[in-house]
PDB file of C-alpha atoms in Angstrom:
ATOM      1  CA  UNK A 925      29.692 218.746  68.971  1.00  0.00           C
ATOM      2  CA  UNK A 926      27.194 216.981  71.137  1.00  0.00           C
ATOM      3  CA  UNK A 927      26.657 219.792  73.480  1.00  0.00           C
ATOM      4  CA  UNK A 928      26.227 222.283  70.177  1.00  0.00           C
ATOM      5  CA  UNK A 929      23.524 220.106  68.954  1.00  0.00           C
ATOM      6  CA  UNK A 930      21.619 220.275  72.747  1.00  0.00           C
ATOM      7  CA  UNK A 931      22.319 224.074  72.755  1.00  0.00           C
ATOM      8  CA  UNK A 932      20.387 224.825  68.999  1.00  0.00           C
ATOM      9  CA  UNK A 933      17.410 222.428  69.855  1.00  0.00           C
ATOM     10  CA  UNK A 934      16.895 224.227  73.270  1.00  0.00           C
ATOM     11  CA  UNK A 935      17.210 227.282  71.219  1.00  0.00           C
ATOM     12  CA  UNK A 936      15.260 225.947  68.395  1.00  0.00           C
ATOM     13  CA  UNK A 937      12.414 224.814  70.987  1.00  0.00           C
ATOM     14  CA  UNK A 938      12.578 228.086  72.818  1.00  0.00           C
ATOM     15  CA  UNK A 939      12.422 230.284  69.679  1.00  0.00           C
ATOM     16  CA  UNK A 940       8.873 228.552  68.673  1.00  0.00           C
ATOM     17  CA  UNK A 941       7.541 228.889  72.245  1.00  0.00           C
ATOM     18  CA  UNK A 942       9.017 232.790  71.755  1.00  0.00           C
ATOM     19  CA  UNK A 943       7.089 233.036  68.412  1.00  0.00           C
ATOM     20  CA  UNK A 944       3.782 231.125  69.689  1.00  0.00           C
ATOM     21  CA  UNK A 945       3.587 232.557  73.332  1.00  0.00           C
ATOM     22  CA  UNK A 946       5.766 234.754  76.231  1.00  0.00           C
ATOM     23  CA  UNK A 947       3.650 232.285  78.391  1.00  0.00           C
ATOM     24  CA  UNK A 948       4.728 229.283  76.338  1.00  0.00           C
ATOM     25  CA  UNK A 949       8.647 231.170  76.521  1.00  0.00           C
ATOM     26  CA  UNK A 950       9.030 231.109  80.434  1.00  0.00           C
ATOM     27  CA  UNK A 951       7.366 227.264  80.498  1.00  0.00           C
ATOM     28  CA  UNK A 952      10.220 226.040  78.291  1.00  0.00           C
ATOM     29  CA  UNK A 953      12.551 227.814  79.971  1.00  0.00           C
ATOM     30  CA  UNK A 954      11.441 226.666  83.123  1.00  0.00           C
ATOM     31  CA  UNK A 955      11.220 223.005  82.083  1.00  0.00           C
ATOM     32  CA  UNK A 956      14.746 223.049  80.640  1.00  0.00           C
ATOM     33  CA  UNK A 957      16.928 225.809  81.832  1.00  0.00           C
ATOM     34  CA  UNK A 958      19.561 223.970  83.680  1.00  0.00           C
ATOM     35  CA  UNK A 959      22.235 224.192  80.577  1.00  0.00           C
ATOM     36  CA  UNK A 960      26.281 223.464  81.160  1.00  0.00           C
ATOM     37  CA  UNK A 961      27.628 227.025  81.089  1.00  0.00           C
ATOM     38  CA  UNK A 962      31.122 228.007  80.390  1.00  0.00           C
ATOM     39  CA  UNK A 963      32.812 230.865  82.146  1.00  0.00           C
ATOM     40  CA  UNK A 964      36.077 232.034  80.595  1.00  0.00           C
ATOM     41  CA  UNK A 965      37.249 234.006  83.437  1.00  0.00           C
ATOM     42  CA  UNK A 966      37.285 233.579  87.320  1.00  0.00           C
ATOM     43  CA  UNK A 967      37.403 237.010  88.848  1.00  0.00           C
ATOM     44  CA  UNK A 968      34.844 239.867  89.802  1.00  0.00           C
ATOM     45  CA  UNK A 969      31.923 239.639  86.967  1.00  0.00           C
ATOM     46  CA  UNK A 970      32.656 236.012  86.192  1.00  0.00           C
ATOM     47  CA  UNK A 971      32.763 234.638  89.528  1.00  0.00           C
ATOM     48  CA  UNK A 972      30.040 236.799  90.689  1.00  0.00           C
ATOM     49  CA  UNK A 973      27.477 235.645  87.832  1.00  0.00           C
ATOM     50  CA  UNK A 974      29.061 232.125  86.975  1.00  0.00           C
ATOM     51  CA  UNK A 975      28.509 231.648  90.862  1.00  0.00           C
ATOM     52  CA  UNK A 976      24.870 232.572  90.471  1.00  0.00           C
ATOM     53  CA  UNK A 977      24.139 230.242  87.480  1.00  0.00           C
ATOM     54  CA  UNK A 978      25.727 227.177  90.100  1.00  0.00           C
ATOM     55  CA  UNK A 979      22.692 228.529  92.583  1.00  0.00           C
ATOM     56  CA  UNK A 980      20.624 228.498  90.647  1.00  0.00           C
ATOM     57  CA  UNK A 981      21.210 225.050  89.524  1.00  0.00           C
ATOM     58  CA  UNK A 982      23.404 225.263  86.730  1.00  0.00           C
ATOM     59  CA  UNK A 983      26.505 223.351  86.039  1.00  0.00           C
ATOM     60  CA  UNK A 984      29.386 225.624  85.797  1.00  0.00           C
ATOM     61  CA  UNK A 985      32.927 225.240  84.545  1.00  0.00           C
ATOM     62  CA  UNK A 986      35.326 228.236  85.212  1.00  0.00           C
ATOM     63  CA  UNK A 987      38.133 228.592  82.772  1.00  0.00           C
ATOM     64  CA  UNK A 988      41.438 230.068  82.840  1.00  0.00           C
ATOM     65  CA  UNK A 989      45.582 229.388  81.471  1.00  0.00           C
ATOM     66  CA  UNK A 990      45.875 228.585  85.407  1.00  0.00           C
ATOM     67  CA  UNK A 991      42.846 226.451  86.389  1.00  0.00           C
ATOM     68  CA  UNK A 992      44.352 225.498  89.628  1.00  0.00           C
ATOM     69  CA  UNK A 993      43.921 229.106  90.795  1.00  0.00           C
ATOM     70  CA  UNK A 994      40.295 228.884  90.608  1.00  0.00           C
ATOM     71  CA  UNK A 995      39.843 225.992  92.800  1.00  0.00           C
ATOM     72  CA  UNK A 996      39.158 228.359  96.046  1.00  0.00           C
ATOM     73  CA  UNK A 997      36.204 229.469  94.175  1.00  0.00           C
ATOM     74  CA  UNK A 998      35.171 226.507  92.824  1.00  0.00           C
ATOM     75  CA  UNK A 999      35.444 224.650  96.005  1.00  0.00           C
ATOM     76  CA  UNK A1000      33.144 227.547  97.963  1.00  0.00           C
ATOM     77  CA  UNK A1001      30.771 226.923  95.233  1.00  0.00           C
ATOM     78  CA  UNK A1002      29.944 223.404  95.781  1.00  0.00           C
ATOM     79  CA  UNK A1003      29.697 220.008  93.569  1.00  0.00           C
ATOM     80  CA  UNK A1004      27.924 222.297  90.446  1.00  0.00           C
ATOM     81  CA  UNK A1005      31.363 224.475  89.830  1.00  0.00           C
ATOM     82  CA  UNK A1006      33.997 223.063  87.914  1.00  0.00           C
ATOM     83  CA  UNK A1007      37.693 224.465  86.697  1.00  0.00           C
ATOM     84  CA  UNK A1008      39.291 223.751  83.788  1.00  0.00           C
ATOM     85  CA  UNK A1009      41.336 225.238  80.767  1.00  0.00           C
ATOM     86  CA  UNK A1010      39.533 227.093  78.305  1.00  0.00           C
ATOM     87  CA  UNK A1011      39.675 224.465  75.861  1.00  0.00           C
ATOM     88  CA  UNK A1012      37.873 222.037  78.183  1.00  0.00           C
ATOM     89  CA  UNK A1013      35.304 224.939  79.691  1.00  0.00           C
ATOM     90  CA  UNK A1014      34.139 225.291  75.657  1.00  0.00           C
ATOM     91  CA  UNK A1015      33.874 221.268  75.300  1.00  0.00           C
ATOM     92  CA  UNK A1016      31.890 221.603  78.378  1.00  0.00           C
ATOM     93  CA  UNK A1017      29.668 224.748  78.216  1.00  0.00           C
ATOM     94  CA  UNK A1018      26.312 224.789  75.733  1.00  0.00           C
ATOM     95  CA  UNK A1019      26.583 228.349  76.404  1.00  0.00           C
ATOM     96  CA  UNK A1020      30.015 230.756  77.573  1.00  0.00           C
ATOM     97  CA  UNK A1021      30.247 233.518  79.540  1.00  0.00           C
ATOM     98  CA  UNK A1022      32.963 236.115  78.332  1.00  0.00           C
ATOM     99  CA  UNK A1023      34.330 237.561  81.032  1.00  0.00           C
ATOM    100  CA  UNK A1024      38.212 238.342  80.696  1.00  0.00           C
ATOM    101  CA  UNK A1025      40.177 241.804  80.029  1.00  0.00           C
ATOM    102  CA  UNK A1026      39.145 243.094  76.261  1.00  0.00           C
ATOM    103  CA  UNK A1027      42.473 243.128  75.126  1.00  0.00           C
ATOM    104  CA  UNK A1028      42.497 239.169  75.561  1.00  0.00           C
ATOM    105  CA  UNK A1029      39.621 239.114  72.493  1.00  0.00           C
ATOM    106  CA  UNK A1030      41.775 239.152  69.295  1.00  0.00           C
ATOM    107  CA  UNK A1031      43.800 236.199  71.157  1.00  0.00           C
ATOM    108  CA  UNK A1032      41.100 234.217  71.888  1.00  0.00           C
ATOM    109  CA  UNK A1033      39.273 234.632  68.897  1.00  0.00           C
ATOM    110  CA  UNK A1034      42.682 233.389  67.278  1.00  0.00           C
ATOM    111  CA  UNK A1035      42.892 230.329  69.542  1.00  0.00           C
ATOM    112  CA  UNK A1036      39.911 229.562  70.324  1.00  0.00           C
ATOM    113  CA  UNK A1037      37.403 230.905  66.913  1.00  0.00           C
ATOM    114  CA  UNK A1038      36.845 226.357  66.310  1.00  0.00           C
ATOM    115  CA  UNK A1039      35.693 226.006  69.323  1.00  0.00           C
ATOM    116  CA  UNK A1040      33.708 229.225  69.550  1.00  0.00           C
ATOM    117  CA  UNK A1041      31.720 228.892  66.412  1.00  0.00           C
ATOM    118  CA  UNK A1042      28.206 228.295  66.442  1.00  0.00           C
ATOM    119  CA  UNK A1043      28.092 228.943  70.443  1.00  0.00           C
ATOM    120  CA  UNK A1044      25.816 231.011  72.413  1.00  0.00           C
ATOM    121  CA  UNK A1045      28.504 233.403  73.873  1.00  0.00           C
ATOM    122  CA  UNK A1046      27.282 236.279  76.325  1.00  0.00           C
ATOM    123  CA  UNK A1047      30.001 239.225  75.917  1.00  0.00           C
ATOM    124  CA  UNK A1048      30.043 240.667  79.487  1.00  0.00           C
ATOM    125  CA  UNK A1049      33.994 242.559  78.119  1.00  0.00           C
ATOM    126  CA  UNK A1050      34.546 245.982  78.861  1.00  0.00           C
ATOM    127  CA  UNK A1051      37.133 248.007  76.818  1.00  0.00           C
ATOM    128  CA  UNK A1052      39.051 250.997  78.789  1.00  0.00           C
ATOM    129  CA  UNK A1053      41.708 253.137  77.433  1.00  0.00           C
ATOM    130  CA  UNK A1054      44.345 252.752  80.227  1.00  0.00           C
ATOM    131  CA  UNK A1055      44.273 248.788  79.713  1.00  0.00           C
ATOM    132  CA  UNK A1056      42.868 248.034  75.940  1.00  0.00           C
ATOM    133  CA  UNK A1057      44.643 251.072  74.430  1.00  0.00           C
ATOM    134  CA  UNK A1058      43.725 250.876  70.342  1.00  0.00           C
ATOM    135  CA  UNK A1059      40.799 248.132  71.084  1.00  0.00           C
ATOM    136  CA  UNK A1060      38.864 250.742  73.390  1.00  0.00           C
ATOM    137  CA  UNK A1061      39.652 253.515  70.848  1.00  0.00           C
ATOM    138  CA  UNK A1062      38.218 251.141  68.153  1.00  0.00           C
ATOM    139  CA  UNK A1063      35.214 249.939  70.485  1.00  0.00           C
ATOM    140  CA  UNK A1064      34.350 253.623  70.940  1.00  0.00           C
ATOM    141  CA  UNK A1065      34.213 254.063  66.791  1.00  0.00           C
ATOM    142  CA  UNK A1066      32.721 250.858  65.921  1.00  0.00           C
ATOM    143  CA  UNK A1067      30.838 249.919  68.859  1.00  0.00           C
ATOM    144  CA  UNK A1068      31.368 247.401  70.977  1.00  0.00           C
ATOM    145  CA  UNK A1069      28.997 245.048  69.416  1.00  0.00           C
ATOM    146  CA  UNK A1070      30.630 244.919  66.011  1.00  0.00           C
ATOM    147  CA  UNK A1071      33.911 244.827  68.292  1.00  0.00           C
ATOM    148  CA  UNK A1072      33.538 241.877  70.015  1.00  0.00           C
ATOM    149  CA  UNK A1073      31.680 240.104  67.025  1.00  0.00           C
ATOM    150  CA  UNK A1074      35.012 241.092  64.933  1.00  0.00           C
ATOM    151  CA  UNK A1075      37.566 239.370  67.184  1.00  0.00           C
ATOM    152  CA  UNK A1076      35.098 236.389  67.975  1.00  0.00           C
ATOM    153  CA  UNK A1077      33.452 235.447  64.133  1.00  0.00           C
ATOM    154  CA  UNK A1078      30.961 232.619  64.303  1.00  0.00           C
ATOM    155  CA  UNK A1079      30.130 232.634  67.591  1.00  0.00           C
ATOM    156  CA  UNK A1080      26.460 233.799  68.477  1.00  0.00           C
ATOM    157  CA  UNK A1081      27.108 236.987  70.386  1.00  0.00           C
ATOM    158  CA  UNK A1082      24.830 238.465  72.682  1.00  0.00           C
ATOM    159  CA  UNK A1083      26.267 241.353  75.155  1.00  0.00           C
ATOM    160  CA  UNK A1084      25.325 241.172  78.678  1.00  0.00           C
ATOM    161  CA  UNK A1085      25.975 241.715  81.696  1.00  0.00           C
ATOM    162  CA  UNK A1086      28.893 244.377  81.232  1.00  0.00           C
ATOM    163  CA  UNK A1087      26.517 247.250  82.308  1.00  0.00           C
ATOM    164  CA  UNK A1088      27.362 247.323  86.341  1.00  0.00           C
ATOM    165  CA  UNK A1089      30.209 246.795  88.321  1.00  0.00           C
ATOM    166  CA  UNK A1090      30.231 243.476  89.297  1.00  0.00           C
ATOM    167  CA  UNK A1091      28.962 244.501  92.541  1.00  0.00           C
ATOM    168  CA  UNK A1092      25.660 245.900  91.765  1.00  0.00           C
ATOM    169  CA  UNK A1093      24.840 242.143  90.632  1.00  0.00           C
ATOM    170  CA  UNK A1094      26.131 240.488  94.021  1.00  0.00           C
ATOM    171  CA  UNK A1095      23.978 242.739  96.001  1.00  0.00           C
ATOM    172  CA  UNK A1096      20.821 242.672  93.501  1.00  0.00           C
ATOM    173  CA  UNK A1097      20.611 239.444  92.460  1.00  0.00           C
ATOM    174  CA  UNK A1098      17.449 238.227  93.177  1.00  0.00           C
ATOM    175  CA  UNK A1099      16.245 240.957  95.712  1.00  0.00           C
ATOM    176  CA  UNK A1100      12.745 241.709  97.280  1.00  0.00           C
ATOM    177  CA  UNK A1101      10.624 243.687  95.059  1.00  0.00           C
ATOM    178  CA  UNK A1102      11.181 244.385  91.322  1.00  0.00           C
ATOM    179  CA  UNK A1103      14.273 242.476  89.636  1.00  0.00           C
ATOM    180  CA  UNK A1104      17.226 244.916  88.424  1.00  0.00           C
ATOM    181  CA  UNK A1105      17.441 245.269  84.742  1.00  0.00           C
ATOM    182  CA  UNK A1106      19.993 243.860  82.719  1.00  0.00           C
ATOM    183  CA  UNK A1107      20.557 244.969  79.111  1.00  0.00           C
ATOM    184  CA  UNK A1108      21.072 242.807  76.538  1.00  0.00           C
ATOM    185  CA  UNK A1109      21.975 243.049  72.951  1.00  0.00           C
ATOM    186  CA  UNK A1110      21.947 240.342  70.247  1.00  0.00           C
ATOM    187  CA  UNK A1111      21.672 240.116  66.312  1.00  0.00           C
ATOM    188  CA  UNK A1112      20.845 236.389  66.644  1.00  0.00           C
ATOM    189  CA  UNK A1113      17.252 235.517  68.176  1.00  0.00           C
ATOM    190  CA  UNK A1114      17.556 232.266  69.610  1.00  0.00           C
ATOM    191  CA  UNK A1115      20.754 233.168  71.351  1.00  0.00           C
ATOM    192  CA  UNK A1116      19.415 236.078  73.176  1.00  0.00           C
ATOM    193  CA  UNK A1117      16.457 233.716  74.174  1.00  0.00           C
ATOM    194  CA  UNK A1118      19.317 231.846  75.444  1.00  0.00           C
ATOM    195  CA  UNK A1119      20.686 234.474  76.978  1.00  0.00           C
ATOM    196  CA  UNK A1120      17.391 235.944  78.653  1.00  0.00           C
ATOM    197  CA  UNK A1121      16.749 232.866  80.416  1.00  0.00           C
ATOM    198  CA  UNK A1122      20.551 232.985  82.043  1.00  0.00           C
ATOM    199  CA  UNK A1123      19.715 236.160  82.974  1.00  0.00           C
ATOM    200  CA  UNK A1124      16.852 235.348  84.927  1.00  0.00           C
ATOM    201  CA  UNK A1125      18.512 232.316  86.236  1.00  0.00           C
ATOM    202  CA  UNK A1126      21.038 234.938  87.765  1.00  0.00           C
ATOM    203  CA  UNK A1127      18.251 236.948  89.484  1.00  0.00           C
ATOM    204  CA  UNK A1128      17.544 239.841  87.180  1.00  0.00           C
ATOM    205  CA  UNK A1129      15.354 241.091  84.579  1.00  0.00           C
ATOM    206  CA  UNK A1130      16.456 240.774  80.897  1.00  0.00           C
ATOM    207  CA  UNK A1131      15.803 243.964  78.436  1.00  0.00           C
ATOM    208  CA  UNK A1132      16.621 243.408  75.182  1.00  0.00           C
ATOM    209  CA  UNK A1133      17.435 246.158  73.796  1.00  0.00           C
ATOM    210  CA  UNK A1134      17.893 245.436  70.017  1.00  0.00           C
ATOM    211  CA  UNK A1135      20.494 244.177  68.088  1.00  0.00           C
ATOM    212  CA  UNK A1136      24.341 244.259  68.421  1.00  0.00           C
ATOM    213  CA  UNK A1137      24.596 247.602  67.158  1.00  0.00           C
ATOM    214  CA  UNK A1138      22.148 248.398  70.534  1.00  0.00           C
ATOM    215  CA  UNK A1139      24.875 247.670  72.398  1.00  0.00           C
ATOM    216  CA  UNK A1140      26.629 250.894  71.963  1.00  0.00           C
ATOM    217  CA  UNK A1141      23.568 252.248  74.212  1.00  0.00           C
ATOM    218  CA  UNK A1142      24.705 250.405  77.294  1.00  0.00           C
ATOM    219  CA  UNK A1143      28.660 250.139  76.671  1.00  0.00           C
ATOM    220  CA  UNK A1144      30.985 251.950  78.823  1.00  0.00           C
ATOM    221  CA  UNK A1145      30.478 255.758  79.087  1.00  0.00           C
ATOM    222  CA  UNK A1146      27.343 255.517  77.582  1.00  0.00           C
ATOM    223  CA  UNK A1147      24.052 256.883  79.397  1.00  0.00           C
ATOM    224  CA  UNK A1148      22.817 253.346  80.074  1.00  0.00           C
ATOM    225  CA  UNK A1149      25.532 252.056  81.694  1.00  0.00           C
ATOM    226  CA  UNK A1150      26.094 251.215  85.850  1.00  0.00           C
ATOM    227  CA  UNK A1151      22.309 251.927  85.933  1.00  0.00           C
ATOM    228  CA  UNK A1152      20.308 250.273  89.012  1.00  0.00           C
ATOM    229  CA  UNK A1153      16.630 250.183  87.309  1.00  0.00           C
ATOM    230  CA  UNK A1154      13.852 247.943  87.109  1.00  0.00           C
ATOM    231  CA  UNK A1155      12.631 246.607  84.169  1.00  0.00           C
ATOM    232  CA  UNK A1156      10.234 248.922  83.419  1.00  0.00           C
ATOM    233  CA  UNK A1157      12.172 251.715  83.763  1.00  0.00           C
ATOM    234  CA  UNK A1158      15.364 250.278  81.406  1.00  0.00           C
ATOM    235  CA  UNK A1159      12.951 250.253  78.330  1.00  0.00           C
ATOM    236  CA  UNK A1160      11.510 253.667  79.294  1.00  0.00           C
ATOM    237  CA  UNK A1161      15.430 254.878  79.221  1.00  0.00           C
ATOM    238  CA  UNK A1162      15.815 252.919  76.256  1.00  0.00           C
ATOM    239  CA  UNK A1163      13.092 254.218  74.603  1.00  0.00           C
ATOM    240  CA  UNK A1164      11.155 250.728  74.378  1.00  0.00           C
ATOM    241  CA  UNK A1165       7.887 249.087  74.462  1.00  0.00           C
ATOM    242  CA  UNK A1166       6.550 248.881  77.915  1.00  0.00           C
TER     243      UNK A1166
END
């Protein structure tokens, strides 16, 4: 409970500076953007970002059933990282990273929905056919937004970071020149201000494209996904505000 209460007032303080300022927005975020994350999920795209958070200065705690398995990566990662169960990773985290095969969401929803309510979650889940079977089918229909906020109720969704393979964001993170785009898409404003500082934490540039139902325009086999853009050139595809 007492890292839920830190994660809404850095929201809450974030969303004013949002509302007053963009200027004011990247001060508090730079002043106080060094939030416990939780990673649920230890291979490619968790690893890959989770391990970017910890660079970036972020204490990280990697979750999975088998938390001893992640101690390789934890160990490369320094004093920041952290493994633990899921349960402890959620006690831990003021936000969570998503990152685990889509046909694990209705299970973790159902074991986990207590722990997830009220938390900034960033949905990085991709559904596929071969492996989700009627979940991909139903993330096609629906879109994956409504999806994932179906299986997870409560929690404050934003989707990110399931546009690129995971390693489009090891080589890109914080390269020379313009920052790559990342897509983001969230019904609930203070967690996607949440969510765009992570993003820039990770070394990349957070577009926000709209609201959940946006995220159907960056979701697997849709026209915006596994794109290598700049900023500038992700709201042009998107058809947003320069």
């Amino acid at each position: 409970m007492a890292c839920d209460r830190r994660a809404l007032l850095r929201a809450g303080a974030l969303a004013l500076a949002l509302a007053a300022s963009p200027v004011l927005a990247r001060e508090a975020l730079a002043q106080d953007s060094k939030i416990p994350v939780a990673v649920i999920g230890g291979g490619n795209i968790g690893g890959t970002i989770g391990g970017l958070w910890v660079k970036a200065g972020h204490p990280v705690m990697f979750a999975s059933r088998h938390p001893e398995d992640l101690k390789p990566l934890v160990e490369k990662l320094g004093p920041l990282a952290k493994a633990g169960t899921v349960e402890q990773a959620l006690a831990f985290g003021d936000a969570v990273l998503i990152a685990v095969p889509y046909k694990a969401y209705p299970e973790l929803g159902t074991a986990y929905g207590a722990s997830l309510k009220g938390k900034v979650v960033l949905d990085a889940g991709n559904a596929t056919k071969a492996r989700d079977g009627e979940l991909a089918a139903e993330a096609e229909s629906a879109g994956i937004g409504a999806t994932s906020a179906k299986y997870l109720p409560g929690a404050r969704l934003v989707r990110a970071f399931n546009a690129a393979n995971y390693r489009l964001f090891a080589q890109n993170a914080h390269r020379s020149g313009a920052p790559m785009a990342v897509p983001i898409a969230g019904d609930d404003k203070q967690a996607v201000a949440v969510a765009e500082g992570l993003v820039r934490d990770a070394g990349f540039e957070p577009v926000v494209v709209g609201g959940l139902d946006a995220a159907r325009q960056f979701q697997m086999g849709s026209p915006g996904f596994q794109r290598d853009v700049t900023g500038p050139e992700a709201r042009k595809a998107f058809g947003l505000a320069p």
